[in-house]
XYZ file of C-alpha atoms in Angstrom:
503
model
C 19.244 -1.620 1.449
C 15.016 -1.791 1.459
C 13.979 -1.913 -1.325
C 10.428 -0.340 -2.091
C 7.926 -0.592 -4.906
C 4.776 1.461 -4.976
C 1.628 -0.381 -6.558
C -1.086 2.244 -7.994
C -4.127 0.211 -8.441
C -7.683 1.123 -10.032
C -10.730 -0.297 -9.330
C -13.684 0.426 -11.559
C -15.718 2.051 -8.329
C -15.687 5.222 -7.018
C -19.370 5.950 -5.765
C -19.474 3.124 -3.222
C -17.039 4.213 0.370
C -17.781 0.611 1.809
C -16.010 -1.078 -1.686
C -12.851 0.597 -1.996
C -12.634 1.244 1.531
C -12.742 -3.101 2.194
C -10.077 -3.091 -0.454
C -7.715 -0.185 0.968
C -8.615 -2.445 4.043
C -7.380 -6.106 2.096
C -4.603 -3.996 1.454
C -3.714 -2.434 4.936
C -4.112 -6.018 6.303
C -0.702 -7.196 4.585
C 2.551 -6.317 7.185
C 4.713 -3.773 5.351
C 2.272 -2.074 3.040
C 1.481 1.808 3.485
C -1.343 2.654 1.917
C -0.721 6.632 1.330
C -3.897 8.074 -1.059
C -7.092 6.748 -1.792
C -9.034 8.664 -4.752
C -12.245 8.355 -6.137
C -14.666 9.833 -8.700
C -18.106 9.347 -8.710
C -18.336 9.925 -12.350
C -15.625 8.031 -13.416
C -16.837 5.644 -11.068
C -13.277 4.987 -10.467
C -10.990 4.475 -7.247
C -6.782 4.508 -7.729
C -5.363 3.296 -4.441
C -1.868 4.338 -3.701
C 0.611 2.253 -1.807
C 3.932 1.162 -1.330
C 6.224 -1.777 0.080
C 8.561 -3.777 -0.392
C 8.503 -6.004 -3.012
C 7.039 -9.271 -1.131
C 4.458 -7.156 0.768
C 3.133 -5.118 -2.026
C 2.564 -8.655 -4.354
C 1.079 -9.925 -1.353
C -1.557 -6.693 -1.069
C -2.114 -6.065 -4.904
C -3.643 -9.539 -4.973
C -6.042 -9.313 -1.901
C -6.940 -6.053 -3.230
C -7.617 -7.601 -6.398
C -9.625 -10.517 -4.954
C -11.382 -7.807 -2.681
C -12.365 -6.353 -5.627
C -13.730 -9.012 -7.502
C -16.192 -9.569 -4.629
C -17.776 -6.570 -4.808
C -17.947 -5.171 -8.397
C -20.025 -6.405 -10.768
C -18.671 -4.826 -14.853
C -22.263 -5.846 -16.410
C -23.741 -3.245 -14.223
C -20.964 -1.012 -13.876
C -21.304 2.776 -15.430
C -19.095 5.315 -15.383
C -16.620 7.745 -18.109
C -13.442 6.353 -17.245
C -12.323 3.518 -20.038
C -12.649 -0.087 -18.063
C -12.090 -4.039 -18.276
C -12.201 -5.359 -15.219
C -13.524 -4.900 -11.508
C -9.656 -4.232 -10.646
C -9.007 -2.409 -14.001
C -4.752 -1.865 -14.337
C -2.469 -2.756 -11.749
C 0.821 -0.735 -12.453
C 4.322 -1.987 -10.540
C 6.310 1.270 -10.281
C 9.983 0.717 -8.668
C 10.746 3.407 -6.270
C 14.121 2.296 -4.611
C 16.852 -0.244 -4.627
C 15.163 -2.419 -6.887
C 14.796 -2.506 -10.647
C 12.089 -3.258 -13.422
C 13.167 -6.732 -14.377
C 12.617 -7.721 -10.538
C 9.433 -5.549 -10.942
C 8.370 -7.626 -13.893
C 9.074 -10.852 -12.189
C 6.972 -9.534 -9.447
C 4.103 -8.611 -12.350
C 4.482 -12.232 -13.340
C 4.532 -13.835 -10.337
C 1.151 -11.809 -8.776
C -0.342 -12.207 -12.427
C -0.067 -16.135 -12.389
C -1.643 -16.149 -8.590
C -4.673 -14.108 -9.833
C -5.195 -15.996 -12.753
C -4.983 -19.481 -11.282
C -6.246 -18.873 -7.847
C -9.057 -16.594 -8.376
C -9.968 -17.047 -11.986
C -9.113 -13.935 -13.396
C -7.817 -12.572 -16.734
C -4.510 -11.000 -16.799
C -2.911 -9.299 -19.051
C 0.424 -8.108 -18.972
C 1.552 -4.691 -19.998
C 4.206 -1.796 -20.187
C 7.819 -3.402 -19.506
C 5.577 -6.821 -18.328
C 4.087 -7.039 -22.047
C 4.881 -10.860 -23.354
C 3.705 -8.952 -26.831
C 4.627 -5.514 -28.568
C 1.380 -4.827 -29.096
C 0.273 -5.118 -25.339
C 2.809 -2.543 -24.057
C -0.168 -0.076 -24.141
C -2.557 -0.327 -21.906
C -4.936 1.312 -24.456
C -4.669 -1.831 -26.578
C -5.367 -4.319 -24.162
C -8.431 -2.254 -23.231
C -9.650 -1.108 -26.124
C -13.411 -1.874 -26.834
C -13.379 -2.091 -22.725
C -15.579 -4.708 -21.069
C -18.132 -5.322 -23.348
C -16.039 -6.346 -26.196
C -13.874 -8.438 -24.062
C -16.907 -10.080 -23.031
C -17.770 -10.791 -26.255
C -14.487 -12.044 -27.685
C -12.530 -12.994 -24.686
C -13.090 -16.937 -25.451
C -12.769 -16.649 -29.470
C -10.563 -14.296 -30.337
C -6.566 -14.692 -30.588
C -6.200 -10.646 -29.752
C -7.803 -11.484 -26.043
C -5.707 -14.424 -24.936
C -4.889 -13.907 -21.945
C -1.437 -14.200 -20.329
C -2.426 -16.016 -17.443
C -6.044 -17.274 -16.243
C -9.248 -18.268 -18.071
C -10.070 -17.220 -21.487
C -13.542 -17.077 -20.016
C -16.114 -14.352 -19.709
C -17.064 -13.141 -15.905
C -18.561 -10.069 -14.022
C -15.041 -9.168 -12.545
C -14.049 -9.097 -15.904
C -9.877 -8.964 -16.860
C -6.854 -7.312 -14.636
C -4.247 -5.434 -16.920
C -1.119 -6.185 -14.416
C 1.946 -4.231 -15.308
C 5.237 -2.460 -14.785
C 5.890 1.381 -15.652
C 7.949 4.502 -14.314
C 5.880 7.222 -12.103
C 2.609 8.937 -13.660
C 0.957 11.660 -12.789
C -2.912 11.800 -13.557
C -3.949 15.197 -13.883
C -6.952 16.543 -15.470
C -8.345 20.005 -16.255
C -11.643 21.164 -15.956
C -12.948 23.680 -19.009
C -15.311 26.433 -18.383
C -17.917 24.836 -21.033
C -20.332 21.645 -20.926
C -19.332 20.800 -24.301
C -17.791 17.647 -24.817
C -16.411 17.890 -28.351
C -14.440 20.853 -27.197
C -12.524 18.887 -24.589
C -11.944 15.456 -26.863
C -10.567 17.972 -29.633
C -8.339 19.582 -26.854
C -7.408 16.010 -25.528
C -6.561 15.126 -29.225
C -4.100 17.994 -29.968
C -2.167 17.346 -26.443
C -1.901 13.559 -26.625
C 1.256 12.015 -28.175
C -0.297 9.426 -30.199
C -2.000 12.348 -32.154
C 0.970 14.010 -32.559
C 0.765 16.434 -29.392
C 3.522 16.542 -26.434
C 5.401 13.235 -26.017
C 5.096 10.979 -22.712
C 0.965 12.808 -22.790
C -1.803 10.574 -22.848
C -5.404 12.294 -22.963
C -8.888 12.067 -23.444
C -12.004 14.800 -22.823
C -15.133 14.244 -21.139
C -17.922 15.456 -19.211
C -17.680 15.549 -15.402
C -20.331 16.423 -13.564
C -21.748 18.817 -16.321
C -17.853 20.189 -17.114
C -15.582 19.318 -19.757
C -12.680 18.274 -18.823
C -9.419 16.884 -20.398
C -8.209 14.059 -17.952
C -4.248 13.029 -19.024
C -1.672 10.906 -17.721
C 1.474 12.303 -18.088
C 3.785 9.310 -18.247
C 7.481 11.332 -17.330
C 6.983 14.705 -16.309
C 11.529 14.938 -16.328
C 10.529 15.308 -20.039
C 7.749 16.589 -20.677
C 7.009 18.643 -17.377
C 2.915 19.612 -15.845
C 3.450 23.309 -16.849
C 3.875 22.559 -20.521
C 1.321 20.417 -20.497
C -1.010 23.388 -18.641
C 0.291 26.132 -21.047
C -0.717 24.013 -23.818
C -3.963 22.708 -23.016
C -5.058 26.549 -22.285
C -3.506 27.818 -25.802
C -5.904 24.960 -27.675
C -9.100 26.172 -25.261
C -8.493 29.494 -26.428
C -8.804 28.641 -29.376
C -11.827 27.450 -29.259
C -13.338 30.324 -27.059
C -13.151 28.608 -23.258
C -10.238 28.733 -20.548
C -9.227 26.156 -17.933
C -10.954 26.501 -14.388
C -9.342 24.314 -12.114
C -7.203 21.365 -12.434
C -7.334 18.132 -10.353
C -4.946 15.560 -9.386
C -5.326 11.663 -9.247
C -3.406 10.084 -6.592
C -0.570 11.478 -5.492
C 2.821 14.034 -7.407
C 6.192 13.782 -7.143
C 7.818 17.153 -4.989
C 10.119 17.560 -8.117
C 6.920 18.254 -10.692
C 5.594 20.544 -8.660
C 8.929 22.557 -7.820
C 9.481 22.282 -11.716
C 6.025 24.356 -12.003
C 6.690 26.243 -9.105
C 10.425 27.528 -10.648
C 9.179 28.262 -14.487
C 5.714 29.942 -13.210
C 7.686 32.300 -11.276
C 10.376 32.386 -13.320
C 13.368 31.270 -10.534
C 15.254 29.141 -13.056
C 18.112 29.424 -10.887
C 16.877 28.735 -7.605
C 18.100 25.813 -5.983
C 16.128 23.310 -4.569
C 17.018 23.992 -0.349
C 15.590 27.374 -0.667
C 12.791 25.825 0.054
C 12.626 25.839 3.655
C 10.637 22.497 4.372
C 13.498 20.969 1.983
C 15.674 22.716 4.236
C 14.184 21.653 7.262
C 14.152 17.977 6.191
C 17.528 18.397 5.207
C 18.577 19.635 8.371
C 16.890 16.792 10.782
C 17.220 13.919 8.503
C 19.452 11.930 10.850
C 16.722 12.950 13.950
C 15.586 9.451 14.232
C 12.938 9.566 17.148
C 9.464 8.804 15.808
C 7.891 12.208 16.257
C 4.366 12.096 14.924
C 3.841 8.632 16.848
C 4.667 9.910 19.888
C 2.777 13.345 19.599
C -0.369 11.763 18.394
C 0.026 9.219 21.704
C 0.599 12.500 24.052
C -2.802 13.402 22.702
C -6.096 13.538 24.827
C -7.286 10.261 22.529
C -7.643 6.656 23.221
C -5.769 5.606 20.308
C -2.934 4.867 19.691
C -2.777 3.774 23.239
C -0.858 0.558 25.207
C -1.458 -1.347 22.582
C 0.057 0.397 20.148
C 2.655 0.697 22.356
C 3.636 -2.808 23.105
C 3.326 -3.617 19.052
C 6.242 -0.576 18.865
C 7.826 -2.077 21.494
C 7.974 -5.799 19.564
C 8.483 -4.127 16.204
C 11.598 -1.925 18.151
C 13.093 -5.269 19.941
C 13.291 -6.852 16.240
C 14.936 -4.206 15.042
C 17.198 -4.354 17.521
C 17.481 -7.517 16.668
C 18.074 -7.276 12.988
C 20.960 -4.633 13.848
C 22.826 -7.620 16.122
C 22.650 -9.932 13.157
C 23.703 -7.095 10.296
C 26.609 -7.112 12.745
C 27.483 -10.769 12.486
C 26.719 -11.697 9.273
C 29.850 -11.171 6.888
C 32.631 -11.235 9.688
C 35.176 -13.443 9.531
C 34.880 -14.125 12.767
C 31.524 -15.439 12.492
C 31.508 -17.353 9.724
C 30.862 -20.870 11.866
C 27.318 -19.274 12.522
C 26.777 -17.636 8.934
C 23.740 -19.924 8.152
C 22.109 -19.403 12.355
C 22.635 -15.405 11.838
C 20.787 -15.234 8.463
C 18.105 -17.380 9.748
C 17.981 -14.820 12.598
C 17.989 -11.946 10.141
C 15.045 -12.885 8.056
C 13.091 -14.190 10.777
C 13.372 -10.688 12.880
C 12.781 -8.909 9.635
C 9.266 -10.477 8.978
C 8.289 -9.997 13.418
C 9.377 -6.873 13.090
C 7.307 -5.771 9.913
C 4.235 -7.587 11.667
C 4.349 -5.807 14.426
C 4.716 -2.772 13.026
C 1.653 -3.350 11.162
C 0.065 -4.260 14.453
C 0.349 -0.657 16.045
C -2.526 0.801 13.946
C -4.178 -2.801 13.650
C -4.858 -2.264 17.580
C -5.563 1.368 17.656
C -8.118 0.330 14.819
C -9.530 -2.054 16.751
C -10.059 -0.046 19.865
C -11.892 2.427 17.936
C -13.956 -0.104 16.421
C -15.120 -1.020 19.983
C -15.858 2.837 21.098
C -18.315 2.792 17.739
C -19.549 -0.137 18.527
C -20.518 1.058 22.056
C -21.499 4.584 20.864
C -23.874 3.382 17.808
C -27.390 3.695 18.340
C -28.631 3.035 15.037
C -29.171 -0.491 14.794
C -31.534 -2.595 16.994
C -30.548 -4.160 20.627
C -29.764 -7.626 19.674
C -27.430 -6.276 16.394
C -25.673 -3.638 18.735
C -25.054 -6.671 21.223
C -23.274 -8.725 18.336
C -21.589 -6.001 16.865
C -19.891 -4.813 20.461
C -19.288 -9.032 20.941
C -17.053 -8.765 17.612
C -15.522 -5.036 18.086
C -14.373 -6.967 22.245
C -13.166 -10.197 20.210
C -11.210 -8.117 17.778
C -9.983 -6.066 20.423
C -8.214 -8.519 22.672
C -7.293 -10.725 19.388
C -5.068 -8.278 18.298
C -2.969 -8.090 21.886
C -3.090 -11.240 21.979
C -1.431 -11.980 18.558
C 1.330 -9.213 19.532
C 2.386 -11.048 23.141
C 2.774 -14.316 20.748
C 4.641 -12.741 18.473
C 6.900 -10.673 20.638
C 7.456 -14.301 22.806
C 9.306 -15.220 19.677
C 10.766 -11.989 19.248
C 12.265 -12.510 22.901
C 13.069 -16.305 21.792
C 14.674 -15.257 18.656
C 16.667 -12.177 21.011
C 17.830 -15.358 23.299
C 19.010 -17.420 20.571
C 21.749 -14.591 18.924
C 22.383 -13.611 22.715
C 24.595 -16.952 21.981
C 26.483 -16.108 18.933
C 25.845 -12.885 18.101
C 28.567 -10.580 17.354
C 29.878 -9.759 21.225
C 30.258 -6.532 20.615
C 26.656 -5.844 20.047
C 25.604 -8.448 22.916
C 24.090 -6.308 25.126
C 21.721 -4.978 22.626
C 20.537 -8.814 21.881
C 19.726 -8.430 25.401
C 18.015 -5.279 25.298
C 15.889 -6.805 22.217
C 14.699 -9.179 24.222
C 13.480 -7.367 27.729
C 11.791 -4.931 25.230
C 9.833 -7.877 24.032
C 9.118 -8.864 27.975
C 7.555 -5.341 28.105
C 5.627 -5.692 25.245
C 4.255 -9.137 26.663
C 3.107 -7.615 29.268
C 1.400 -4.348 28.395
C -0.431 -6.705 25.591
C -1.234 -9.178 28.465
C -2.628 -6.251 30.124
C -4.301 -5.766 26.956
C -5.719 -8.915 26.304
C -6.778 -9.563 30.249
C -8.968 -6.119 30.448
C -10.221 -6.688 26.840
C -12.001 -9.819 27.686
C -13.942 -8.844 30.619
C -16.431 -8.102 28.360
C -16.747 -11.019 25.822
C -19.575 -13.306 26.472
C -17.975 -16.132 25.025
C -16.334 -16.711 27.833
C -14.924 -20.087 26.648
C -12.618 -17.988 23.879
C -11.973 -15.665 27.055
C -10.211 -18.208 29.015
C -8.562 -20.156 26.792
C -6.446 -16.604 25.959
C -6.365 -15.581 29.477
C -4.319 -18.962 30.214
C -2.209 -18.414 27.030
C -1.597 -14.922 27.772
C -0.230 -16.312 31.357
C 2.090 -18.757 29.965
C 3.295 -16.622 27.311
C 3.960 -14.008 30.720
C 5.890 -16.425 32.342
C 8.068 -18.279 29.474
C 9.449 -14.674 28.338
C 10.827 -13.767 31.840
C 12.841 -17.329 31.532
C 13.795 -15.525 28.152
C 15.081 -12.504 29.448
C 16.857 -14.009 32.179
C 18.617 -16.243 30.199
C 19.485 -13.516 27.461
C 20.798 -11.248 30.200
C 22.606 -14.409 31.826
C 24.591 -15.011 28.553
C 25.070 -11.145 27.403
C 27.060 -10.675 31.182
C 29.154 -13.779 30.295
C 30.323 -13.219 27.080
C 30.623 -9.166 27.350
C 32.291 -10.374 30.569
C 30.824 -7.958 32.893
């Protein structure tokens, strides 16, 4: 089973690209992390980052986003609507699949004590993380926002934090937490009136005494009032309630809704529940949709479609290099299915401790590599900018093309090592490996010989144009090594797959 989690961090800046683009970057840079939305809002002047993982990956990312963060935003000149505490604000845990909230909150725990005692940061701990009742809302922990935890932070028994300093610093405090899905939605009013959209946001919210699982508070965006809500299970308390509601309250105070906007991304089911009551289909079933049905229907179609369309293009990227990372990231697979295989069978037992080994070993290559597909084609178009910039002067065009060339034949370079072990790792359960699934050990490993060598192909025409050309031979002579130990690799693993499959 994988298990994912998706992470749905905020960071209190939304008018700078270059900030929460480095952190979406910090994030990206961790194998096995997708990151699928980035938001922002200039008048907020707040960024939510969606991604997902699996457990280890996404604690990994949350906390170089967080440390990302703390580089670059500054809370004693920050300005902006949204409520705020820190440079990265909340950072919600939200289990997705195969894994459950008390794993989620030993996650919360376990990325909450690294922030705290590595980088210095505040954390609090929230929603099913809270160590104290009255911490479960985020609300709480926030309330006053950054200026009154800066005031009280070091005196005060209400801001002790659960892990880090009790200390007052520009990054301020992280709220680090675990809930179910959210949906932030707001509505936009056809009035600049504030008052209108706070009274609104007052009669909807549930601690008010409006619509349960509704969190909501009004304010002005740019020149509109708007009621911005989080609506904490939409199963319960569904969007169009929520939409019929906040319009019945504008009318009565003279304005309608205009336009709604949504934060980060919606769940397929709270927008079919809108879908079915605003047209009145109560009884329609869900795979009357047809891209439902369609999904439905090619589920088990397995072949990576969009990759390989997007690499039919007329574009450089994703190119070889992305290429030979798929192939690596495809030969671990491979590899991972051999030792599934073994693992368990009776008549494997003797090599129970080799296979796992094996298992988690191909499991981490293989989520590297994947990682390493857009890393290159990233890389490569990095280079073409570089080249096709003509904004800066001569000598900082010349260093920025040097560093687009090294980063270009680095990340080759790091795929033929890793797919060496990949094809050392394919050798090894060639041995013991369940027979029946020998020749796919095999297979694993001469897909990691290709992948060697398109990346040494890579790597070779990459460096033609580095001027350090100490850096460029010490890979070049790596790269031919690492050429000529995985043939021995692939020999051997075909050697042993035709004696044991005893063909």
């Amino acid at each position: 089973m994988k298990q994912i989690i998706e992470c749905v961090p905020n960071f209190s800046d939304g008018r700078n690209p270059e900030v929460y683009n480095a952190i979406a970057k910090a994030i990206r840079s961790v194998p096995g992390t997708h990151v699928l939305d980035i938001s922002a809002d200039p008048d907020h002047n707040r960024s939510v980052i969606t991604f997902v993982g699996s457990p280890a990956s996404v604690e990994e990312g949350a906390f170089r986003a967080i440390a990302e963060a703390a580089k670059h935003i500054n809370l004693d000149k920050h300005e902006g609507e949204h409520p705020r505490i820190g440079a990265t604000d909340v950072c919600p845990i939200i289990p997705v699949k195969d894994v459950t909230v008390d794993e989620c909150v030993a996650l919360a725990n376990r990325l909450g004590k690294r922030v705290g005692y590595e980088l210095g940061i505040t954390v609090y701990l929230y929603g099913e993380a809270a160590t104290r009742p009255e911490r479960k809302k985020l609300s709480t922990i926030r309330h006053g926002e950054y200026e009154r935890w800066r005031e009280n932070v070091d005196s005060s028994a209400h801001h002790k934090p659960d892990y880090g300093p009790a200390e007052a610093n520009s990054w301020g405090a992280t709220v680090i937490g675990v809930r179910q899905f959210l949906i932030a939605y707001n509505l936009f009013l056809n009035t600049d009136d504030v008052t209108i959209a706070k009274k609104i946001a007052k009669s909807v919210r549930f601690s008010s005494g409006g619509l349960r699982f509704v969190q909501a508070l009004g304010f002005i965006v740019d020149g509109q009032a708007q009621v911005s809500m989080n609506l904490t299970d939409f199963s319960k308390t569904p969007i169009h309630l929520v939409q019929e509601t906040v319009k019945s309250e504008a009318a009565r105070y003279g304005v309608s809704v205009t336009k709604s906007e949504l934060i980060g991304l919606i769940p397929e089911q709270a927008l079919l529940a809108s879908a079915k009551w605003y047209l009145q289909l109560d009884g329609i079933v869900d795979d009357k949709v047809l891209e439902l049905r369609l999904a439905e229907e090619t589920k088990n179609n397995i072949l990576p479609q969009p990759y390989l369309a997007a690499t039919a293009e007329g574009t450089p990227t994703p190119g070889g290099g992305s290429a030979a990372a798929l192939a690596g990231a495809l030969a671990g697979a491979l590899i991972q299915m051999v030792a599934n295989l073994t693992t368990g069978r009776k008549n494997y037992l003797d090599v129970e401790v080799e296979t796992q080994e094996v298992l988690k070993r191909s499991a981490e290559l293989r989520a590297q590599l994947t990682n390493a597909i857009t890393r290159d084609a990233d890389a490569f178009e990095q280079l073409l900018a570089a080249w096709n910039g003509d904004d800066s002067s001569p000598e900082d065009k010349a260093l920025e093309i040097e560093n687009a060339t090294y980063r270009a034949a680095a990340v080759p370079f790091e795929v033929g090592r890793l797919c060496l072990e990949v094809a050392q790792i394919a050798k090894r359960i060639t041995s013991f490996g369940n027979v029946n699934a020998v020749t796919d050990a095999a297979a694993a490993a001469i897909l990691a010989q290709a992948a060697v060598k398109i990346a040494a192909l890579n790597v070779k025409t990459n460096v033609t144009g580095l001027k350090d050309r100490q850096q460029a031979q010490l890979w070049l002579e790596e790269i031919d090594q690492l050429e000529m130990t995985v043939q021995r690799l692939v020999d051997d693993s075909i050697a042993t797959a035709t004696k044991r499959g005893g063909f």
